Coordinates of C-alpha atoms in Angstrom, one line a residue:
M1 CA -44.1 -20.4 -14.7
S2 CA -43.5 -16.3 -14.5
L3 CA -40.5 -14.8 -13.0
A4 CA -42.6 -13.3 -10.2
T5 CA -43.8 -16.5 -9.1
R6 CA -40.6 -18.1 -9.2
L7 CA -39.4 -15.2 -6.8
R8 CA -42.6 -15.5 -4.5
R9 CA -41.9 -19.4 -4.3
A10 CA -38.3 -19.0 -3.6
C11 CA -39.0 -16.5 -0.8
S12 CA -41.7 -18.5 0.7
R13 CA -41.2 -20.3 4.1
Q14 CA -41.1 -23.6 2.2
G15 CA -38.7 -22.2 -0.6
L16 CA -36.2 -20.7 1.9
R17 CA -36.1 -24.2 4.0
E18 CA -35.4 -26.2 0.7
S19 CA -32.6 -23.6 -0.3
W20 CA -31.1 -24.0 3.2
Q21 CA -31.1 -28.0 3.1
Q22 CA -29.7 -27.6 -0.5
W23 CA -27.0 -25.7 0.6
R24 CA -26.4 -27.6 3.8
S25 CA -26.3 -30.8 1.8
E26 CA -23.9 -29.2 -0.7
A27 CA -21.5 -28.0 1.9
R28 CA -21.3 -31.5 3.7
Q29 CA -20.7 -33.2 0.4
R30 CA -17.7 -30.6 0.0
V31 CA -16.1 -31.0 3.4
R32 CA -16.5 -34.8 2.6
V33 CA -14.3 -34.3 -0.3
L34 CA -11.9 -32.3 1.4
L35 CA -11.3 -33.9 4.7
P36 CA -8.5 -36.6 4.6
R37 CA -9.8 -40.2 4.1
N38 CA -7.5 -42.3 5.8
A39 CA -4.4 -42.4 8.0
Y40 CA -1.7 -41.3 5.6
E41 CA -3.6 -38.5 4.4
W42 CA -4.3 -37.3 7.9
T43 CA -0.8 -37.5 8.8
A44 CA 0.5 -35.7 6.0
T45 CA -2.2 -33.1 6.6
A46 CA -1.5 -32.9 10.3
V47 CA 2.5 -32.3 9.5
L48 CA 1.6 -29.6 7.1
L49 CA -1.0 -27.8 9.7
V50 CA 2.0 -28.0 12.2
V51 CA 4.5 -26.2 9.6
L52 CA 1.9 -23.7 8.7
G53 CA 0.7 -23.1 12.2
A54 CA 4.3 -22.8 13.5
Y55 CA 5.3 -20.3 10.7
L56 CA 2.0 -18.2 11.4
V57 CA 2.5 -18.3 15.1
R58 CA 6.1 -17.1 14.4
W59 CA 5.1 -14.2 11.9
F60 CA 2.4 -12.9 14.3
Q61 CA 4.7 -12.9 17.1
G62 CA 7.4 -11.0 15.1
N63 CA 5.0 -8.3 13.7
A64 CA 3.1 -7.8 16.7
A65 CA 4.2 -4.2 16.9
M66 CA 2.9 -3.8 13.4
L67 CA -0.3 -5.5 14.5
T68 CA -1.0 -3.5 17.3
E69 CA 1.1 -0.5 18.2
P70 CA -0.8 2.7 17.6
N71 CA 2.4 4.8 18.2
L72 CA 3.8 3.0 15.1
Q73 CA 2.6 4.1 11.6
N74 CA 3.8 4.0 8.0
D75 CA 5.3 7.0 6.8
D76 CA 3.0 7.7 4.0
A77 CA 0.2 7.9 6.8
R78 CA 1.2 11.6 6.9
T79 CA 0.1 12.1 3.4
V80 CA -3.3 9.7 3.0
I81 CA -4.2 9.1 6.7
F82 CA -4.0 12.6 8.6
P83 CA -7.1 14.1 6.9
F84 CA -9.2 11.6 8.6
H85 CA -8.8 13.3 12.1
R86 CA -12.1 15.1 10.6
Y87 CA -14.1 11.8 11.5
A88 CA -13.0 11.6 15.1
S89 CA -15.4 12.1 18.1
D90 CA -13.9 15.5 18.5
P91 CA -13.4 16.5 14.9
A92 CA -10.1 18.5 13.6
L93 CA -8.6 19.4 10.2
R94 CA -12.1 19.8 8.7
D95 CA -11.2 23.2 7.1
D96 CA -7.5 22.8 6.4
P97 CA -6.8 23.2 3.0
I98 CA -3.6 20.6 2.9
A99 CA -6.0 18.0 4.4
R100 CA -8.6 18.7 1.6
E101 CA -5.8 18.5 -1.3
M102 CA -4.4 15.4 0.2
L103 CA -8.0 13.5 0.2
D104 CA -8.0 13.9 -3.7
Y105 CA -5.4 10.9 -3.2
V106 CA -7.4 8.7 -1.1
P107 CA -10.2 6.3 -2.9
Y108 CA -13.6 6.8 -1.7
A109 CA -14.1 3.4 0.0
V110 CA -10.8 4.0 2.0
R111 CA -12.6 7.0 3.1
W112 CA -15.9 5.5 4.0
L113 CA -13.7 2.9 5.9
Y114 CA -12.3 5.4 8.0
A115 CA -15.1 7.4 8.5
L116 CA -17.0 4.3 10.3
I117 CA -13.9 3.3 12.2
V118 CA -12.3 6.9 13.2
P119 CA -15.3 7.6 15.3
A120 CA -15.5 4.2 17.5
V121 CA -11.7 3.9 18.1
G122 CA -9.6 6.9 17.0
L123 CA -7.3 7.5 14.1
L124 CA -4.3 5.8 15.3
V125 CA -6.1 2.7 15.8
A126 CA -8.1 2.7 13.0
T127 CA -5.2 2.2 10.7
K128 CA -4.6 -1.2 12.6
V129 CA -8.3 -2.1 12.0
V130 CA -7.9 -1.2 8.3
Q131 CA -4.7 -3.2 8.1
L132 CA -6.7 -6.0 9.7
L133 CA -9.2 -5.7 6.9
A134 CA -6.6 -6.0 4.1
L135 CA -5.2 -9.1 5.8
A136 CA -8.8 -10.5 6.0
V137 CA -8.8 -10.2 2.3
L138 CA -5.8 -12.2 2.4
F139 CA -7.1 -14.9 4.2
S140 CA -10.2 -15.0 2.4
A141 CA -8.1 -15.8 -0.7
A142 CA -6.6 -18.7 1.0
A143 CA -10.0 -19.8 2.4
V144 CA -11.0 -19.9 -1.5
L145 CA -8.2 -22.5 -2.2
L146 CA -9.0 -24.1 0.9
L147 CA -12.5 -25.2 -0.3
T148 CA -11.2 -26.1 -3.8
P149 CA -11.0 -30.0 -4.3
G150 CA -7.6 -30.9 -5.8
L151 CA -5.9 -27.8 -4.2
G152 CA -7.3 -27.3 -0.7
L153 CA -5.0 -26.9 2.4
P154 CA -1.6 -27.5 0.2
A155 CA -2.5 -24.2 -2.2
A156 CA -4.2 -22.4 0.6
S157 CA -0.7 -22.9 2.7
L158 CA 1.4 -21.7 0.0
L159 CA -0.6 -18.6 -1.0
L160 CA -0.6 -17.5 2.4
F161 CA 3.3 -18.3 3.0
F162 CA 4.6 -16.5 0.0
V163 CA 2.5 -13.2 0.8
L164 CA 3.3 -13.4 4.4
H165 CA 7.2 -14.2 4.1
D166 CA 7.9 -11.5 1.1
A167 CA 8.8 -8.5 3.1
T168 CA 7.7 -6.0 0.1
Q169 CA 4.3 -7.3 0.1
I170 CA 4.0 -6.8 3.7
D171 CA 5.5 -3.6 3.9
R172 CA 2.9 -2.5 1.3
I173 CA 0.1 -3.9 3.3
A174 CA 1.3 -2.2 6.5
G175 CA -0.2 1.3 7.7
G176 CA -3.8 1.1 6.7
L177 CA -3.1 3.1 3.9
P178 CA -5.0 2.4 0.1
R179 CA -2.0 0.5 -1.0
S180 CA -2.7 -2.2 2.2
F181 CA -5.2 -3.8 0.0
A182 CA -3.0 -4.1 -3.4
F183 CA -1.6 -7.5 -2.5
P184 CA -4.6 -9.1 -0.8
C185 CA -6.5 -8.1 -4.1
F186 CA -3.8 -10.0 -6.0
A187 CA -4.0 -13.2 -3.7
L188 CA -7.7 -13.2 -4.5
W189 CA -7.6 -12.8 -7.8
V190 CA -4.4 -15.8 -8.1
A191 CA -6.7 -17.7 -5.7
G192 CA -9.7 -17.4 -8.1
A193 CA -7.5 -18.0 -11.2
V194 CA -5.9 -21.0 -10.0
S195 CA -9.0 -22.6 -8.8
R196 CA -10.7 -21.5 -11.8
R197 CA -13.6 -19.2 -10.2
L198 CA -15.0 -16.3 -11.7
R199 CA -16.5 -14.9 -8.2
P200 CA -13.2 -14.3 -6.4
R201 CA -11.6 -12.7 -9.6
A202 CA -14.3 -10.5 -10.0
A203 CA -14.3 -9.6 -6.3
A204 CA -10.4 -9.0 -6.7
A205 CA -11.1 -6.5 -9.4
I206 CA -14.2 -4.6 -7.6
I207 CA -12.3 -4.4 -4.2
A208 CA -9.2 -3.3 -6.1
S209 CA -11.3 -0.4 -8.1
L210 CA -12.3 1.0 -4.8
T211 CA -9.0 1.0 -3.0
Y212 CA -6.1 0.7 -5.4
P213 CA -7.0 1.0 -9.0
S214 CA -3.6 0.2 -10.2
V215 CA -4.5 -3.5 -9.5
M216 CA -7.5 -3.2 -10.8
L217 CA -5.9 -2.7 -14.2
M218 CA -3.4 -5.3 -13.9
V219 CA -6.1 -8.0 -12.8
L220 CA -8.4 -7.0 -15.5
A221 CA -5.7 -7.3 -18.0
A222 CA -5.0 -10.7 -16.6
E223 CA -8.8 -11.7 -16.6
G224 CA -9.1 -10.6 -20.3
L225 CA -6.0 -13.0 -21.2
L226 CA -7.8 -15.8 -19.4
A227 CA -11.0 -15.5 -21.0
L228 CA -9.0 -15.6 -24.7
R229 CA -7.1 -18.6 -23.6
G230 CA -7.7 -21.2 -26.3
A231 CA -9.6 -19.0 -28.4
T232 CA -8.7 -20.5 -31.8
K233 CA -10.2 -23.6 -30.4
S234 CA -13.2 -22.6 -28.6
R235 CA -16.6 -22.6 -29.8
F236 CA -18.1 -19.0 -30.5
R237 CA -20.6 -19.0 -27.8
P238 CA -18.5 -20.2 -24.9
L239 CA -15.9 -17.4 -26.0
L240 CA -18.3 -14.9 -26.5
R241 CA -19.9 -15.5 -22.7
R242 CA -16.1 -15.5 -21.1
V243 CA -15.5 -12.3 -23.1
L244 CA -18.9 -10.8 -21.9
R245 CA -18.3 -11.6 -18.2
V246 CA -15.3 -9.7 -18.3
A247 CA -16.7 -7.1 -20.1
M248 CA -19.2 -6.8 -17.1
V249 CA -16.6 -7.1 -14.4
A250 CA -14.7 -4.4 -16.0
G251 CA -17.6 -2.0 -16.7
T252 CA -18.4 -2.3 -12.8
C253 CA -15.0 -1.6 -12.1
F254 CA -14.9 1.7 -14.0
V255 CA -18.4 2.6 -13.1
L256 CA -17.2 2.8 -9.1
L257 CA -13.9 4.6 -10.2
V258 CA -15.8 7.4 -11.9
P259 CA -16.1 9.4 -8.3
A260 CA -12.3 9.0 -7.9
L261 CA -11.6 10.2 -11.2
R262 CA -13.5 13.6 -11.0
G263 CA -11.5 14.9 -8.0
D264 CA -11.4 18.3 -7.0
A265 CA -11.3 20.9 -10.2
S266 CA -8.4 22.8 -8.4
R267 CA -6.0 20.0 -8.7
G268 CA -5.8 20.3 -12.6
A269 CA -4.5 17.8 -15.1
I270 CA -1.9 15.3 -14.3
H271 CA 1.9 16.3 -15.7
T272 CA 2.3 14.6 -19.0
L273 CA 5.8 12.7 -19.6
A274 CA 6.8 15.6 -21.5
E275 CA 6.0 18.3 -18.8
A276 CA 7.3 15.9 -16.1
Q277 CA 10.6 16.0 -18.0
Q278 CA 10.9 20.1 -17.7
E279 CA 9.9 19.8 -13.9
P280 CA 12.6 19.0 -11.2
A281 CA 10.3 17.4 -8.9
F282 CA 10.1 14.2 -11.2
G283 CA 13.9 14.1 -11.6
P284 CA 16.9 12.2 -9.6
T285 CA 17.0 14.9 -6.9
G286 CA 13.0 15.8 -7.0
R287 CA 10.3 14.6 -4.6
L288 CA 9.3 12.0 -6.6
R289 CA 12.6 10.7 -8.5
V290 CA 10.7 8.6 -10.7
L291 CA 12.3 10.2 -13.9
P292 CA 14.4 9.0 -16.1
L293 CA 12.1 6.0 -16.5
P294 CA 14.3 2.8 -15.7
D295 CA 15.0 -0.1 -17.9
A296 CA 11.7 -2.2 -17.9
R297 CA 13.7 -5.6 -18.4
R298 CA 15.8 -4.9 -15.3
E299 CA 13.0 -3.7 -13.3
L300 CA 10.8 -6.4 -13.8
G301 CA 13.3 -8.9 -13.3
H302 CA 14.9 -7.6 -10.3
A303 CA 11.0 -7.1 -8.3
A304 CA 10.4 -10.8 -9.2
F305 CA 13.5 -12.1 -7.7
L306 CA 13.0 -9.8 -4.6
T307 CA 10.1 -12.0 -4.1
L308 CA 12.0 -15.0 -3.1
G309 CA 14.8 -12.8 -1.6
V310 CA 16.7 -13.5 1.7
S311 CA 14.6 -11.9 4.5
G312 CA 14.3 -12.3 8.2
T313 CA 16.3 -14.9 10.2
S314 CA 17.0 -18.4 10.0
P315 CA 17.1 -21.5 12.3
L316 CA 20.2 -22.5 10.1
A317 CA 22.0 -19.0 9.9
A318 CA 25.1 -20.6 8.2
L319 CA 23.0 -21.9 5.2
Q320 CA 21.3 -18.4 4.8
E321 CA 24.5 -16.6 5.0
E322 CA 25.5 -19.1 2.0
V323 CA 22.5 -18.5 0.1
R324 CA 22.7 -14.8 0.5
R325 CA 26.2 -14.9 -0.9
L326 CA 25.1 -16.9 -4.0
E327 CA 21.5 -15.6 -3.9
A328 CA 21.5 -15.0 -8.1
P329 CA 22.3 -18.4 -8.7
V330 CA 20.0 -19.8 -6.3
L331 CA 16.9 -18.1 -7.6
L332 CA 17.8 -19.0 -10.6
A333 CA 18.1 -22.8 -9.8
V334 CA 14.6 -22.3 -8.0
V335 CA 13.0 -20.8 -11.3
A336 CA 14.8 -23.7 -13.4
L337 CA 13.2 -26.3 -10.9
L338 CA 9.5 -24.5 -11.5
G339 CA 10.3 -24.8 -15.1
A340 CA 11.4 -28.4 -15.0
L341 CA 8.1 -29.2 -13.1
V342 CA 6.1 -28.0 -15.5
V343 CA 7.9 -29.3 -18.6
T344 CA 8.2 -33.2 -17.3
G345 CA 4.0 -33.0 -16.5
V346 CA 4.7 -33.3 -12.8
T347 CA 2.4 -30.4 -12.6
S348 CA 0.1 -28.4 -14.9
V349 CA 1.2 -25.6 -16.7
P350 CA 0.5 -22.4 -14.5
W351 CA -1.9 -20.4 -16.3
A352 CA -2.9 -18.0 -13.9
A353 CA 0.6 -16.8 -13.5
L354 CA 1.5 -16.8 -17.2
A355 CA -1.8 -14.5 -17.5
L356 CA -1.0 -12.0 -14.6
G357 CA 2.8 -11.8 -15.7
C358 CA 1.3 -10.9 -19.5
G359 CA -1.2 -8.7 -17.8
V360 CA 1.5 -6.9 -15.7
M361 CA 3.6 -6.1 -18.7
L362 CA 0.7 -5.1 -20.9
T363 CA -0.3 -2.3 -18.2
Y364 CA 3.3 -1.4 -17.7
T365 CA 3.5 -0.8 -21.2
L366 CA 0.4 1.0 -21.3
A367 CA 1.3 3.2 -18.1
H368 CA 4.6 3.9 -19.9
L369 CA 3.3 5.0 -22.8
L370 CA 0.4 7.4 -21.0
A371 CA 2.9 8.5 -18.3
F372 CA 1.8 9.8 -15.9
R373 CA -2.2 9.1 -16.5
L374 CA -2.3 5.7 -15.3
Y375 CA 0.0 6.6 -11.9
S376 CA 3.8 5.9 -12.0
P377 CA 4.8 3.0 -13.9
E378 CA 7.2 2.1 -11.3
R379 CA 4.0 1.2 -9.4
I380 CA 2.9 -1.4 -12.2
Y381 CA 6.1 -3.6 -12.1
S382 CA 7.0 -3.0 -8.1
F383 CA 3.7 -4.5 -7.0
G384 CA 2.8 -6.7 -10.1
M385 CA 5.9 -9.0 -10.2
H386 CA 5.8 -9.7 -6.6
A387 CA 2.3 -11.1 -7.2
V388 CA 3.6 -13.1 -10.6
V389 CA 6.0 -15.1 -8.7
T390 CA 3.7 -15.7 -5.8
A391 CA 1.2 -17.0 -8.3
L392 CA 3.9 -19.0 -10.0
C393 CA 4.9 -20.8 -6.8
V394 CA 1.3 -21.6 -5.7
D395 CA 0.2 -22.7 -9.3
V396 CA 3.1 -25.0 -9.6
F397 CA 3.6 -26.2 -6.2
G398 CA -0.2 -26.2 -5.5
R399 CA -1.1 -28.6 -8.2
L400 CA 2.0 -30.9 -7.8
A401 CA 1.3 -34.3 -9.1
G402 CA -2.0 -33.4 -10.1
G403 CA -2.1 -36.8 -12.4
L404 CA -2.0 -38.9 -9.1
R405 CA -5.4 -39.2 -7.8
H406 CA -6.6 -40.2 -4.3
T407 CA -4.6 -40.7 -1.5
R408 CA -1.0 -40.7 -3.3
G409 CA -1.5 -37.3 -4.9
R410 CA -3.1 -35.8 -1.6
V411 CA -0.1 -37.2 0.4
L412 CA 2.5 -35.9 -1.8
R413 CA 0.9 -32.2 -2.4
S414 CA 0.7 -31.9 1.4
L415 CA 4.3 -33.2 2.2
S416 CA 5.7 -31.0 -0.4
A417 CA 3.9 -28.1 0.3
A418 CA 5.2 -28.5 3.7
G419 CA 8.6 -29.2 2.6
V420 CA 8.4 -25.8 0.5
I421 CA 7.9 -23.8 3.6
V422 CA 10.6 -25.5 5.6
F423 CA 13.1 -25.3 2.9
A424 CA 12.5 -21.4 2.5
V425 CA 12.4 -20.6 6.0
L426 CA 15.8 -22.5 6.6
A427 CA 17.2 -21.1 3.4
L428 CA 15.9 -17.6 2.9
G429 CA 14.7 -16.8 6.4
D430 CA 11.6 -16.3 7.8
G431 CA 10.7 -12.9 6.4
V432 CA 10.1 -11.7 9.8
R433 CA 11.7 -7.7 10.6
A434 CA 11.1 -5.9 13.4
K435 CA 8.7 -3.1 12.9
L436 CA 8.3 -3.8 9.0
G437 CA 6.2 -1.2 7.2
M438 CA 6.1 0.9 10.6
T439 CA 8.9 3.8 9.9
I440 CA 7.5 6.7 12.1
D441 CA 7.2 6.4 15.9
R442 CA 5.2 8.9 17.7
R443 CA 7.1 8.1 21.0
H444 CA 10.4 9.9 19.8
A445 CA 9.0 13.6 20.2
A446 CA 5.9 12.5 22.4
A447 CA 6.5 15.8 24.3
L448 CA 6.2 18.1 21.4
Y449 CA 3.4 16.2 20.2
D450 CA 1.4 16.5 23.3
F451 CA 2.1 19.9 23.7
V452 CA 1.0 20.6 20.5
A453 CA -2.2 18.5 20.5
Q454 CA -3.4 20.7 23.3
L455 CA -3.3 23.9 21.2
P456 CA -6.7 25.1 19.9
K457 CA -8.0 23.4 16.7
S458 CA -7.2 26.6 15.0
A459 CA -3.6 26.8 15.5
R460 CA -1.3 26.2 12.5
I461 CA 2.2 25.5 12.6
A462 CA 4.9 26.6 9.9
S463 CA 8.2 24.9 9.7
H464 CA 11.0 23.9 7.2
P465 CA 9.5 21.5 4.7
M466 CA 11.3 18.4 6.1
D467 CA 10.7 19.3 10.1
G468 CA 7.1 19.3 10.5
D469 CA 5.7 16.4 8.3
D470 CA 4.7 14.7 11.3
L471 CA 2.4 17.2 13.1
P472 CA -1.0 17.0 11.5
L473 CA -0.8 12.9 12.1
W474 CA 0.0 12.9 15.6
T475 CA -1.7 16.1 17.0
G476 CA -4.6 16.7 14.6
R477 CA -3.2 20.4 14.3
A478 CA -2.4 21.7 10.7
N479 CA 0.9 23.1 9.4
M480 CA 2.1 24.8 6.3
G481 CA 2.8 21.6 4.4
G482 CA 6.0 19.4 4.3
Y483 CA 7.7 16.6 2.3
E484 CA 4.7 14.2 2.3
T485 CA 2.0 16.6 1.5
L486 CA 4.0 18.0 -1.3
Q487 CA 2.7 16.1 -4.5
P488 CA 3.8 16.9 -7.7
W489 CA 1.5 14.8 -9.8
F490 CA -1.3 17.3 -10.7
K491 CA -0.4 20.4 -12.2
G492 CA -2.7 22.8 -10.4
S493 CA -2.2 21.4 -7.0
W494 CA 1.7 21.3 -7.4
A495 CA 1.9 25.2 -8.2
T496 CA -0.5 25.9 -5.3
Q497 CA 1.9 23.7 -2.9
R498 CA 5.2 25.1 -4.5
A499 CA 4.1 28.6 -4.1
R500 CA 3.0 28.1 -0.4
T501 CA 6.4 26.3 0.5
E502 CA 8.2 29.0 -1.2
D503 CA 6.6 31.6 0.9
T504 CA 7.3 29.2 3.9
L505 CA 11.0 29.1 3.2
R506 CA 11.2 32.9 2.9
A507 CA 9.7 33.2 5.9
F508 CA 12.2 31.3 7.5
Y509 CA 15.2 32.7 6.0
A510 CA 13.8 36.1 6.3
R511 CA 16.3 38.8 7.3
S512 CA 13.5 41.0 8.9
P513 CA 11.2 40.3 12.0
A514 CA 8.4 42.4 9.6
Q515 CA 8.6 39.9 6.7
V516 CA 8.2 36.7 9.3
L517 CA 5.1 38.5 10.9
D518 CA 3.7 39.7 7.6
Y519 CA 3.9 35.6 6.4
A520 CA 2.2 34.5 9.7
R521 CA -0.9 37.2 9.4
R522 CA -1.3 36.1 5.9
N523 CA -1.5 32.6 6.4
H524 CA -2.9 32.2 9.9
V525 CA 0.1 30.9 11.3
S526 CA 0.1 30.6 14.9
H527 CA 3.5 29.1 16.0
L528 CA 6.9 28.3 13.7
L529 CA 8.6 25.0 14.4
V530 CA 12.4 26.2 14.1
N531 CA 15.2 23.7 13.7
R532 CA 18.3 25.3 15.0
L533 CA 20.3 22.9 13.0
R534 CA 19.3 24.7 9.9
Y535 CA 21.4 27.8 11.0
R536 CA 24.4 26.2 11.7
G537 CA 27.3 26.0 9.8
D538 CA 26.6 26.0 5.9
V539 CA 23.0 27.4 6.0
S540 CA 22.6 27.1 2.3
R541 CA 23.7 23.5 2.5
N542 CA 21.5 22.8 5.7
A543 CA 18.3 24.2 3.9
A544 CA 18.1 21.5 1.4
S545 CA 15.2 19.5 0.9
F546 CA 14.6 18.5 -2.8
E547 CA 14.5 20.2 -6.3
P548 CA 13.0 22.9 -7.0
L549 CA 12.8 23.6 -3.4
T550 CA 16.7 22.9 -2.5
S551 CA 17.8 25.3 -5.5
Y552 CA 15.1 28.0 -4.2
A553 CA 16.3 27.8 -0.8
R554 CA 19.8 28.4 -2.1
R555 CA 19.3 31.4 -3.3
L556 CA 17.7 32.7 -0.5
T557 CA 20.5 31.7 1.9
L558 CA 24.0 31.5 -0.4
G559 CA 26.8 33.4 0.8
R560 CA 24.9 34.4 3.8
G561 CA 25.9 33.7 7.6
P562 CA 23.4 32.5 10.2
E563 CA 23.4 35.7 12.1
E564 CA 21.7 37.3 9.1
F565 CA 18.3 35.5 9.4
V566 CA 16.3 36.5 12.3
L567 CA 14.6 32.8 13.2
S568 CA 18.1 31.7 13.9
R569 CA 17.9 33.2 17.2
P570 CA 14.3 33.8 18.2
P571 CA 13.8 35.6 21.8
S572 CA 13.5 33.0 24.6
S573 CA 10.0 34.5 25.9
A574 CA 8.7 33.7 22.4
V575 CA 9.8 29.7 22.7
V576 CA 7.2 28.0 24.4
L577 CA 8.7 24.4 23.9
S578 CA 12.2 22.9 23.3
H579 CA 12.5 19.3 22.0
G580 CA 16.3 18.7 21.0
S581 CA 17.1 21.0 18.2
L582 CA 13.5 22.1 17.9
E583 CA 11.8 25.3 19.3
L584 CA 8.1 25.9 19.3
V585 CA 8.1 29.5 18.8
D586 CA 4.1 31.4 19.6
V587 CA 3.7 33.9 16.7
A588 CA 1.9 36.4 19.2
K589 CA 4.8 36.5 21.9
L590 CA 7.2 36.8 19.0
E591 CA 5.2 39.5 17.8
K592 CA 5.3 41.1 21.3
A593 CA 9.0 40.2 21.9
W594 CA 10.1 42.0 18.4
S595 CA 7.7 44.9 19.1
Q596 CA 9.7 46.0 22.4
P597 CA 12.6 48.1 22.0

């Protein structure tokens, strides 16, 4: 039978009916395998469901603000999210050069998500929707384990718990940023690796390539190691098939990644390690603070231990405080327990965790050697090691007593999963922190933002680089750059950003009105946001931000008093709004006031 004939038959009414009946039969059979079979299993399952349900209710209640409050956002939204005002029903910032620069840091899939969502609900709500999509990937990973015979609800519950309980993972998921998909993609790959299913692992790598490529590199490295497992004992053809499958997944990922690699030609090449060592912005007092590169052994271990660290509140506060006091010995005891369970054969060897751990270390080594062509090496261990520990706990406890079949094994796995969750909450806390990941709040300066949002869309506000960062996100009006949009990774864009900020500093510490007005005309600045605190006391110290801009501001201000700078006392007729120590100055009114005798 030819391929065309087979396709016609499969697409016919009878063929579709047969396919539906076959799928329904397989689904029923899988459900029968997964459902508890007797009173003992039902009781153990009920206990686990009550424990997991209680924890999920507590988690969602404790994180309600993060999940639903548009006025709360992650501070990195000031880098990544604000350019998406261009997709609103009333677009803004389409012609803003800084917004275009920041779009170069956003993978295309994330741009498409915001292009679809922002017109319907607005930018600030869209971040919450994207955040929920990231969590949906996490719950999909749990569903993979739930539908796998031999793993089921215990493994799915443990995966959800260890991700949701880890403050670092939730902090990174929060905010609807590209990195929001990092740990959910890790979870999906872990679920596929533990359940020995290729499709979830491939989906994890592909989603990561479209949203957060650093994770893609780590899971592809782990996938390659899984494919080579038992290579010396495998026959050639099965081994070749596994390797080819990994190659196909990797090829797909890199094809999808190509558009993001091109970027805007004006951004230039990435700083090499040698170049970065000569650039103060990469140093300990600079914007990025990634140099000198840290001791990998210490950082890898520290990141791993944080996954099981004390977090949130516990019903037994005294026990939690004791664990906090003895945190290092307790964590070492947990690691020893995991090892003992594997060595004694109570559970199987956690190949998924081992492959991911080796993949993370290989990727970190490569990122270190190629710094900074694969982004910051810090992102590899600070993300990867949390995922490794999560995989270890799920793989070890989720397969507990795998040698015990039928009722005894199922009951033991369900009760042990419930026990692990209860013990972790009592000893470590519930992992819930108020406003976790939500580091900026619009309500703190709502009057200022409401006023600026009513200005014409052509308005552009200049400020000290540490004072006006929030304006584009909350108002949809352009500024002259700030801390979050000063990104030194690319040589071309960093040269532009640095020159632009130095020009701003010269204007804010100018000693003649003509210099301020010339700056405003050249840069189409309509308003100045002046912080009176910058001009009090030691002006040189108050002008600081980060290197190399701190040194530049010091050269402009050192040895000079506040009265020497014209913006230390802007005419009251030019001040259109005061909020705390901030004054919003209209440039047109300022020019008029200064022109009067």
